[in-house]
mmCIF file of C-alpha atoms in Angstrom:
data_model
loop_
_atom_site.group_PDB
_atom_site.id
_atom_site.type_symbol
_atom_site.label_atom_id
_atom_site.label_comp_id
_atom_site.label_asym_id
_atom_site.label_seq_id
_atom_site.Cartn_x
_atom_site.Cartn_y
_atom_site.Cartn_z
ATOM 1 C CA MET Z 1 -255.337 20.216 100.473
ATOM 2 C CA SER Z 2 -252.431 21.838 98.871
ATOM 3 C CA ASP Z 3 -249.053 22.313 100.330
ATOM 4 C CA ASN Z 4 -249.656 25.814 101.155
ATOM 5 C CA ALA Z 5 -252.662 25.157 103.110
ATOM 6 C CA SER Z 6 -251.366 22.344 105.481
ATOM 7 C CA ALA Z 7 -251.353 22.901 109.119
ATOM 8 C CA PRO Z 8 -248.803 24.360 110.617
ATOM 9 C CA VAL Z 9 -245.831 22.704 111.724
ATOM 10 C CA SER Z 10 -243.370 23.312 114.430
ATOM 11 C CA PRO Z 11 -239.882 25.083 113.216
ATOM 12 C CA THR Z 12 -237.150 22.146 112.532
ATOM 13 C CA ALA Z 13 -233.850 22.128 114.104
ATOM 14 C CA PRO Z 14 -231.184 23.685 111.763
ATOM 15 C CA THR Z 15 -229.727 21.027 109.238
ATOM 16 C CA ALA Z 16 -225.972 21.460 109.110
ATOM 17 C CA PRO Z 17 -224.560 22.331 105.730
ATOM 18 C CA THR Z 18 -223.753 19.435 103.661
ATOM 19 C CA ALA Z 19 -221.765 19.001 100.541
ATOM 20 C CA PRO Z 20 -224.440 17.326 97.908
ATOM 21 C CA THR Z 21 -223.687 13.796 96.449
ATOM 22 C CA SER Z 22 -224.125 15.517 92.555
ATOM 23 C CA PRO Z 23 -223.753 18.706 91.559
ATOM 24 C CA THR Z 24 -227.004 20.966 91.003
ATOM 25 C CA PRO Z 25 -227.051 23.490 88.588
ATOM 26 C CA LEU Z 26 -228.325 26.654 90.036
ATOM 27 C CA THR Z 27 -228.788 30.587 88.620
ATOM 28 C CA LEU Z 28 -228.248 33.275 91.444
ATOM 29 C CA LEU Z 29 -229.364 36.819 91.216
ATOM 30 C CA GLY Z 30 -228.028 39.445 93.253
ATOM 31 C CA LEU Z 31 -223.978 40.179 93.676
ATOM 32 C CA GLY Z 32 -224.007 42.032 97.049
ATOM 33 C CA ALA Z 33 -221.527 41.074 99.755
ATOM 34 C CA MET Z 34 -224.423 38.572 100.648
ATOM 35 C CA GLY Z 35 -225.341 37.366 97.250
ATOM 36 C CA THR Z 36 -221.033 37.132 96.478
ATOM 37 C CA ALA Z 37 -220.881 35.036 99.760
ATOM 38 C CA LEU Z 38 -223.634 32.560 98.512
ATOM 39 C CA ALA Z 39 -221.811 31.882 95.343
ATOM 40 C CA HIS Z 40 -218.178 31.411 96.504
ATOM 41 C CA THR Z 41 -220.073 28.666 98.521
ATOM 42 C CA TRP Z 42 -221.736 26.886 95.750
ATOM 43 C CA LEU Z 43 -218.601 27.136 93.436
ATOM 44 C CA ASP Z 44 -216.500 25.759 96.048
ATOM 45 C CA ALA Z 45 -218.786 22.436 96.393
ATOM 46 C CA GLY Z 46 -218.882 21.899 92.619
ATOM 47 C CA HIS Z 47 -222.220 23.491 91.530
ATOM 48 C CA PRO Z 48 -222.424 24.814 87.751
ATOM 49 C CA LEU Z 49 -223.229 28.341 88.865
ATOM 50 C CA THR Z 50 -224.645 31.045 86.387
ATOM 51 C CA VAL Z 51 -224.973 34.383 88.036
ATOM 52 C CA TRP Z 52 -226.602 37.995 87.184
ATOM 53 C CA ASN Z 53 -226.300 41.235 88.898
ATOM 54 C CA ARG Z 54 -227.309 44.588 88.046
ATOM 55 C CA SER Z 55 -223.546 46.181 88.181
ATOM 56 C CA PRO Z 56 -221.423 43.460 85.753
ATOM 57 C CA GLY Z 57 -218.378 44.500 87.335
ATOM 58 C CA ARG Z 58 -218.975 42.507 90.635
ATOM 59 C CA SER Z 59 -218.803 39.289 88.716
ATOM 60 C CA ALA Z 60 -215.348 39.209 87.563
ATOM 61 C CA GLU Z 61 -213.945 37.118 90.599
ATOM 62 C CA LEU Z 62 -216.759 35.072 90.342
ATOM 63 C CA ALA Z 63 -216.297 34.573 86.339
ATOM 64 C CA ALA Z 64 -212.609 33.691 87.395
ATOM 65 C CA ARG Z 65 -213.510 30.829 89.284
ATOM 66 C CA GLY Z 66 -215.968 28.943 86.778
ATOM 67 C CA ALA Z 67 -219.384 30.793 87.228
ATOM 68 C CA ARG Z 68 -220.957 31.612 84.133
ATOM 69 C CA VAL Z 69 -221.888 35.541 83.932
ATOM 70 C CA ALA Z 70 -225.329 36.475 82.112
ATOM 71 C CA GLY Z 71 -225.900 39.729 80.542
ATOM 72 C CA THR Z 72 -229.124 39.832 81.581
ATOM 73 C CA ALA Z 73 -231.470 38.426 84.514
ATOM 74 C CA ALA Z 74 -233.879 36.611 81.965
ATOM 75 C CA GLU Z 75 -230.683 34.734 80.216
ATOM 76 C CA ALA Z 76 -229.668 33.599 84.054
ATOM 77 C CA VAL Z 77 -233.072 32.439 84.478
ATOM 78 C CA ALA Z 78 -233.263 30.495 81.287
ATOM 79 C CA ALA Z 79 -229.899 28.735 82.457
ATOM 80 C CA SER Z 80 -231.200 26.731 85.376
ATOM 81 C CA PRO Z 81 -234.203 25.219 86.927
ATOM 82 C CA LEU Z 82 -233.599 26.419 90.333
ATOM 83 C CA VAL Z 83 -233.009 30.051 90.561
ATOM 84 C CA VAL Z 84 -232.049 31.907 93.850
ATOM 85 C CA THR Z 85 -232.590 35.626 94.360
ATOM 86 C CA CYS Z 86 -230.881 37.614 96.805
ATOM 87 C CA LEU Z 87 -231.373 41.503 95.947
ATOM 88 C CA LEU Z 88 -232.068 44.741 97.612
ATOM 89 C CA ASP Z 89 -235.763 44.836 98.177
ATOM 90 C CA ASP Z 90 -238.944 43.076 96.876
ATOM 91 C CA ALA Z 91 -239.306 45.870 94.020
ATOM 92 C CA SER Z 92 -235.745 44.573 92.927
ATOM 93 C CA VAL Z 93 -236.960 41.003 92.614
ATOM 94 C CA ARG Z 94 -239.993 41.986 90.625
ATOM 95 C CA ALA Z 95 -237.959 44.228 88.498
ATOM 96 C CA ALA Z 96 -235.001 41.556 88.023
ATOM 97 C CA LEU Z 97 -237.725 38.738 86.836
ATOM 98 C CA ALA Z 98 -239.995 41.118 84.751
ATOM 99 C CA ASP Z 99 -238.909 39.620 81.215
ATOM 100 C CA ALA Z 100 -237.879 36.140 82.780
ATOM 101 C CA ASP Z 101 -239.528 33.064 81.789
ATOM 102 C CA LEU Z 102 -240.091 31.245 84.947
ATOM 103 C CA THR Z 103 -242.268 28.215 83.270
ATOM 104 C CA GLY Z 104 -241.257 25.034 84.936
ATOM 105 C CA LYS Z 105 -238.533 26.869 87.406
ATOM 106 C CA ASP Z 106 -238.145 26.524 91.118
ATOM 107 C CA LEU Z 107 -237.986 30.108 92.454
ATOM 108 C CA VAL Z 108 -235.992 30.301 95.901
ATOM 109 C CA ASP Z 109 -236.278 34.237 97.213
ATOM 110 C CA LEU Z 110 -233.384 34.975 100.126
ATOM 111 C CA THR Z 111 -234.418 38.541 99.929
ATOM 112 C CA THR Z 112 -235.229 40.684 102.675
ATOM 113 C CA SER Z 113 -239.148 41.507 102.669
ATOM 114 C CA THR Z 114 -242.268 41.240 104.551
ATOM 115 C CA PRO Z 115 -244.703 38.304 105.136
ATOM 116 C CA ALA Z 116 -247.248 39.934 103.095
ATOM 117 C CA GLN Z 117 -244.625 40.769 100.285
ATOM 118 C CA SER Z 118 -243.596 37.069 100.320
ATOM 119 C CA ARG Z 119 -247.101 35.761 99.916
ATOM 120 C CA THR Z 120 -247.616 38.071 96.807
ATOM 121 C CA ARG Z 121 -244.103 36.872 95.464
ATOM 122 C CA ALA Z 122 -245.303 33.321 95.759
ATOM 123 C CA ALA Z 123 -248.748 33.726 94.113
ATOM 124 C CA TRP Z 124 -247.047 35.800 91.343
ATOM 125 C CA ALA Z 125 -244.501 33.074 90.731
ATOM 126 C CA ALA Z 126 -247.111 30.441 90.541
ATOM 127 C CA GLU Z 127 -249.037 32.565 87.865
ATOM 128 C CA ARG Z 128 -245.841 32.217 85.810
ATOM 129 C CA GLY Z 129 -245.365 28.508 86.033
ATOM 130 C CA ALA Z 130 -243.103 28.369 89.069
ATOM 131 C CA ARG Z 131 -242.810 26.633 92.524
ATOM 132 C CA PHE Z 132 -241.727 29.083 95.225
ATOM 133 C CA LEU Z 133 -240.003 29.150 98.327
ATOM 134 C CA ASP Z 134 -239.513 31.991 100.982
ATOM 135 C CA GLY Z 135 -236.178 32.111 102.493
ATOM 136 C CA GLY Z 136 -234.527 34.503 105.242
ATOM 137 C CA ILE Z 137 -230.951 34.864 105.834
ATOM 138 C CA MET Z 138 -229.950 34.692 109.535
ATOM 139 C CA ALA Z 139 -226.459 35.578 109.127
ATOM 140 C CA VAL Z 140 -224.018 37.928 107.909
ATOM 141 C CA PRO Z 141 -221.546 37.445 104.785
ATOM 142 C CA PRO Z 142 -218.383 36.253 107.031
ATOM 143 C CA MET Z 143 -220.959 33.617 108.760
ATOM 144 C CA VAL Z 144 -221.737 32.250 105.175
ATOM 145 C CA GLY Z 145 -219.704 29.110 104.368
ATOM 146 C CA ALA Z 146 -218.789 28.929 108.187
ATOM 147 C CA PRO Z 147 -220.703 25.869 109.770
ATOM 148 C CA ASP Z 148 -219.422 26.806 113.270
ATOM 149 C CA ALA Z 149 -220.745 30.756 113.296
ATOM 150 C CA GLY Z 150 -224.407 29.779 114.121
ATOM 151 C CA GLY Z 151 -225.519 31.274 111.105
ATOM 152 C CA TYR Z 152 -228.664 29.692 109.631
ATOM 153 C CA ILE Z 153 -231.353 30.222 106.390
ATOM 154 C CA LEU Z 154 -234.964 29.862 107.273
ATOM 155 C CA TYR Z 155 -237.352 28.473 104.662
ATOM 156 C CA SER Z 156 -240.906 28.396 104.011
ATOM 157 C CA GLY Z 157 -243.182 26.927 101.501
ATOM 158 C CA PRO Z 158 -244.097 23.583 100.137
ATOM 159 C CA ARG Z 159 -242.322 20.726 102.366
ATOM 160 C CA ALA Z 160 -241.950 18.733 99.575
ATOM 161 C CA LEU Z 161 -240.329 21.563 97.278
ATOM 162 C CA PHE Z 162 -237.689 22.203 100.254
ATOM 163 C CA ASP Z 163 -236.697 18.525 100.985
ATOM 164 C CA GLU Z 164 -236.005 18.396 97.105
ATOM 165 C CA HIS Z 165 -233.378 21.250 97.125
ATOM 166 C CA ARG Z 166 -232.219 20.867 100.946
ATOM 167 C CA GLU Z 167 -229.207 19.497 100.062
ATOM 168 C CA VAL Z 168 -227.564 22.370 97.259
ATOM 169 C CA LEU Z 169 -229.637 24.977 100.110
ATOM 170 C CA SER Z 170 -227.499 23.853 102.874
ATOM 171 C CA VAL Z 171 -224.497 24.179 101.505
ATOM 172 C CA PRO Z 172 -223.925 28.108 102.532
ATOM 173 C CA ALA Z 173 -225.416 27.668 105.994
ATOM 174 C CA ALA Z 174 -227.616 25.498 107.862
ATOM 175 C CA THR Z 175 -231.348 25.340 107.182
ATOM 176 C CA ARG Z 176 -234.539 25.840 109.000
ATOM 177 C CA TYR Z 177 -237.675 25.204 107.949
ATOM 178 C CA VAL Z 178 -240.448 26.813 109.503
ATOM 179 C CA GLY Z 179 -243.768 25.834 107.849
ATOM 180 C CA ALA Z 180 -245.763 25.475 104.652
ATOM 181 C CA GLU Z 181 -247.275 28.922 104.716
ATOM 182 C CA PHE Z 182 -245.556 31.544 102.460
ATOM 183 C CA GLY Z 183 -243.992 34.441 104.355
ATOM 184 C CA LEU Z 184 -243.629 32.609 107.653
ATOM 185 C CA ALA Z 185 -239.642 32.569 106.843
ATOM 186 C CA ALA Z 186 -240.287 36.051 106.102
ATOM 187 C CA LEU Z 187 -242.039 36.814 109.543
ATOM 188 C CA TYR Z 188 -239.122 34.761 111.704
ATOM 189 C CA ASP Z 189 -236.480 36.548 109.686
ATOM 190 C CA VAL Z 190 -237.990 40.421 110.609
ATOM 191 C CA ALA Z 191 -238.924 39.645 113.708
ATOM 192 C CA LEU Z 192 -235.363 38.091 114.629
ATOM 193 C CA LEU Z 193 -233.837 41.040 112.926
ATOM 194 C CA SER Z 194 -235.923 43.293 114.983
ATOM 195 C CA ALA Z 195 -234.632 41.599 118.248
ATOM 196 C CA MET Z 196 -231.370 42.568 116.913
ATOM 197 C CA THR Z 197 -231.710 46.042 115.864
ATOM 198 C CA ALA Z 198 -233.443 46.639 119.104
ATOM 199 C CA MET Z 199 -230.167 45.187 121.220
ATOM 200 C CA PHE Z 200 -227.479 46.945 119.202
ATOM 201 C CA ALA Z 201 -229.625 50.261 119.381
ATOM 202 C CA GLY Z 202 -229.473 49.606 123.622
ATOM 203 C CA ALA Z 203 -225.526 49.021 122.965
ATOM 204 C CA ARG Z 204 -225.190 52.236 121.150
ATOM 205 C CA HIS Z 205 -227.173 53.817 123.311
ATOM 206 C CA ALA Z 206 -224.813 52.829 126.304
ATOM 207 C CA PHE Z 207 -221.744 53.587 124.865
ATOM 208 C CA ALA Z 208 -223.030 57.085 123.991
ATOM 209 C CA LEU Z 209 -223.667 57.532 127.562
ATOM 210 C CA VAL Z 210 -219.898 56.741 128.720
ATOM 211 C CA GLU Z 211 -218.628 58.807 126.089
ATOM 212 C CA GLY Z 212 -216.103 61.489 127.200
ATOM 213 C CA ALA Z 213 -216.456 60.159 130.654
ATOM 214 C CA GLY Z 214 -212.754 58.979 130.972
ATOM 215 C CA ILE Z 215 -214.224 55.084 130.669
ATOM 216 C CA ASP Z 216 -212.063 52.542 129.434
ATOM 217 C CA GLU Z 217 -214.254 51.591 126.247
ATOM 218 C CA LYS Z 218 -212.874 48.527 125.553
ATOM 219 C CA GLU Z 219 -213.279 47.375 129.019
ATOM 220 C CA PHE Z 220 -216.694 48.568 129.131
ATOM 221 C CA GLY Z 221 -217.725 46.870 125.665
ATOM 222 C CA GLY Z 222 -216.755 43.436 127.357
ATOM 223 C CA LEU Z 223 -218.876 44.498 130.457
ATOM 224 C CA VAL Z 224 -221.856 45.477 127.779
ATOM 225 C CA ALA Z 225 -221.605 41.977 126.061
ATOM 226 C CA GLY Z 226 -221.261 40.207 129.091
ATOM 227 C CA TRP Z 227 -224.474 41.578 130.678
ATOM 228 C CA LEU Z 228 -226.309 41.421 127.314
ATOM 229 C CA THR Z 229 -225.504 37.623 127.043
ATOM 230 C CA ALA Z 230 -226.233 36.993 130.813
ATOM 231 C CA MET Z 231 -229.493 38.393 130.033
ATOM 232 C CA ALA Z 232 -229.985 36.492 126.975
ATOM 233 C CA PRO Z 233 -231.284 33.627 127.958
ATOM 234 C CA ALA Z 234 -234.198 35.391 129.706
ATOM 235 C CA THR Z 235 -235.967 36.332 126.308
ATOM 236 C CA ALA Z 236 -237.393 33.153 125.879
ATOM 237 C CA SER Z 237 -239.627 33.659 128.639
ATOM 238 C CA TYR Z 238 -241.870 36.203 126.387
ATOM 239 C CA ALA Z 239 -242.915 33.214 124.744
ATOM 240 C CA ASP Z 240 -244.704 31.087 127.212
ATOM 241 C CA GLY Z 241 -244.562 33.387 130.296
ATOM 242 C CA SER Z 242 -242.585 30.625 131.796
ATOM 243 C CA ALA Z 243 -240.213 33.667 133.777
ATOM 244 C CA ALA Z 244 -240.260 33.345 137.532
ATOM 245 C CA GLU Z 245 -242.731 36.160 139.057
ATOM 246 C CA ASP Z 246 -240.897 39.477 138.853
ATOM 247 C CA THR Z 247 -241.359 41.095 142.434
ATOM 248 C CA THR Z 248 -239.981 44.283 141.783
ATOM 249 C CA SER Z 249 -242.884 46.558 142.289
ATOM 250 C CA PRO Z 250 -244.246 49.117 139.709
ATOM 251 C CA ALA Z 251 -243.054 52.243 141.950
ATOM 252 C CA VAL Z 252 -239.018 50.517 141.714
ATOM 253 C CA VAL Z 253 -240.146 50.155 137.762
ATOM 254 C CA GLU Z 254 -241.167 53.593 137.625
ATOM 255 C CA ALA Z 255 -238.257 55.354 139.564
ATOM 256 C CA GLY Z 256 -235.653 52.831 137.515
ATOM 257 C CA ASP Z 257 -236.724 54.352 134.137
ATOM 258 C CA ALA Z 258 -236.751 57.900 135.443
ATOM 259 C CA ALA Z 259 -233.427 57.450 136.472
ATOM 260 C CA LEU Z 260 -232.462 55.993 132.765
ATOM 261 C CA LEU Z 261 -234.247 58.932 131.077
ATOM 262 C CA ARG Z 262 -232.656 61.526 133.452
ATOM 263 C CA THR Z 263 -229.093 60.003 132.963
ATOM 264 C CA ALA Z 264 -229.518 60.402 129.256
ATOM 265 C CA GLN Z 265 -230.780 63.769 129.679
ATOM 266 C CA GLU Z 266 -227.669 64.946 131.501
ATOM 267 C CA GLN Z 267 -225.243 63.234 129.157
ATOM 268 C CA GLY Z 268 -226.935 65.033 126.363
ATOM 269 C CA VAL Z 269 -228.073 61.416 124.426
ATOM 270 C CA ASP Z 270 -231.155 61.196 122.549
ATOM 271 C CA THR Z 271 -233.943 59.688 124.810
ATOM 272 C CA ALA Z 272 -236.120 58.560 122.044
ATOM 273 C CA LEU Z 273 -234.993 54.920 122.697
ATOM 274 C CA LEU Z 274 -235.857 54.550 126.118
ATOM 275 C CA ILE Z 275 -238.997 56.204 125.826
ATOM 276 C CA ALA Z 276 -240.210 53.600 123.189
ATOM 277 C CA SER Z 277 -239.287 50.911 125.712
ATOM 278 C CA ALA Z 278 -240.242 52.770 128.830
ATOM 279 C CA GLY Z 279 -241.856 50.262 131.319
ATOM 280 C CA SER Z 280 -240.175 47.076 130.122
ATOM 281 C CA VAL Z 281 -237.078 47.564 132.663
ATOM 282 C CA THR Z 282 -237.041 45.636 135.675
ATOM 283 C CA GLY Z 283 -234.711 44.719 138.434
ATOM 284 C CA ILE Z 284 -233.863 48.252 139.006
#
């Protein structure tokens, strides 16, 4: 049985960033804000780093710090056995690697993608002679290289391949291995980002409601953060139904939802977010 077909495993606890015992040469494709942050951490740790970006101007600072700047993605891939991609989207990965020889390379894709795209990319890489790890970055650029910031990177694919590169992959942020099936890291990534997106959308809606009402927005911001923090632990109950029985009657829930909608209408705020989540608000 292949690694990719092995039984599902429970996600590992995050492994904290580490400083590898010996430098590992690697190539990084993509120097947006996240890619640049990743590059600095690997240079800080003493790794020989080759970089490539579609817009060459972004590489000057890294070159000054000792990174080798490749003229083409194919040249960058040829420079190292370990290749990391952190690009705009899955199509960008395909375009960047179109002319590259991946034979014998280990390809780690940290580009945000769908699970199906990650599975397709894994098969695509295997056809070209490469081993593949799917990754999902649960951090924003300032959190990269900051061990106490709480960021981490999800990985899925062959466990042996992850273990082989664990040290160097742990340099930018803690790592969390989520299973052998390609696409799992992407699924975790997008699911977590979906929860975050809804949270921020709710916060923006809340601020839109109070805009122009003479409310101290800084004070209100503290209330929003405190309320969301207090409610956050309850979200885990969606996994196993362990939440305490909700004694709120359907009629009360319906009335509460109606009040939210009417308030938004009175304040001139778009109700699309509330309509999409109608029936999910309790405790009103």
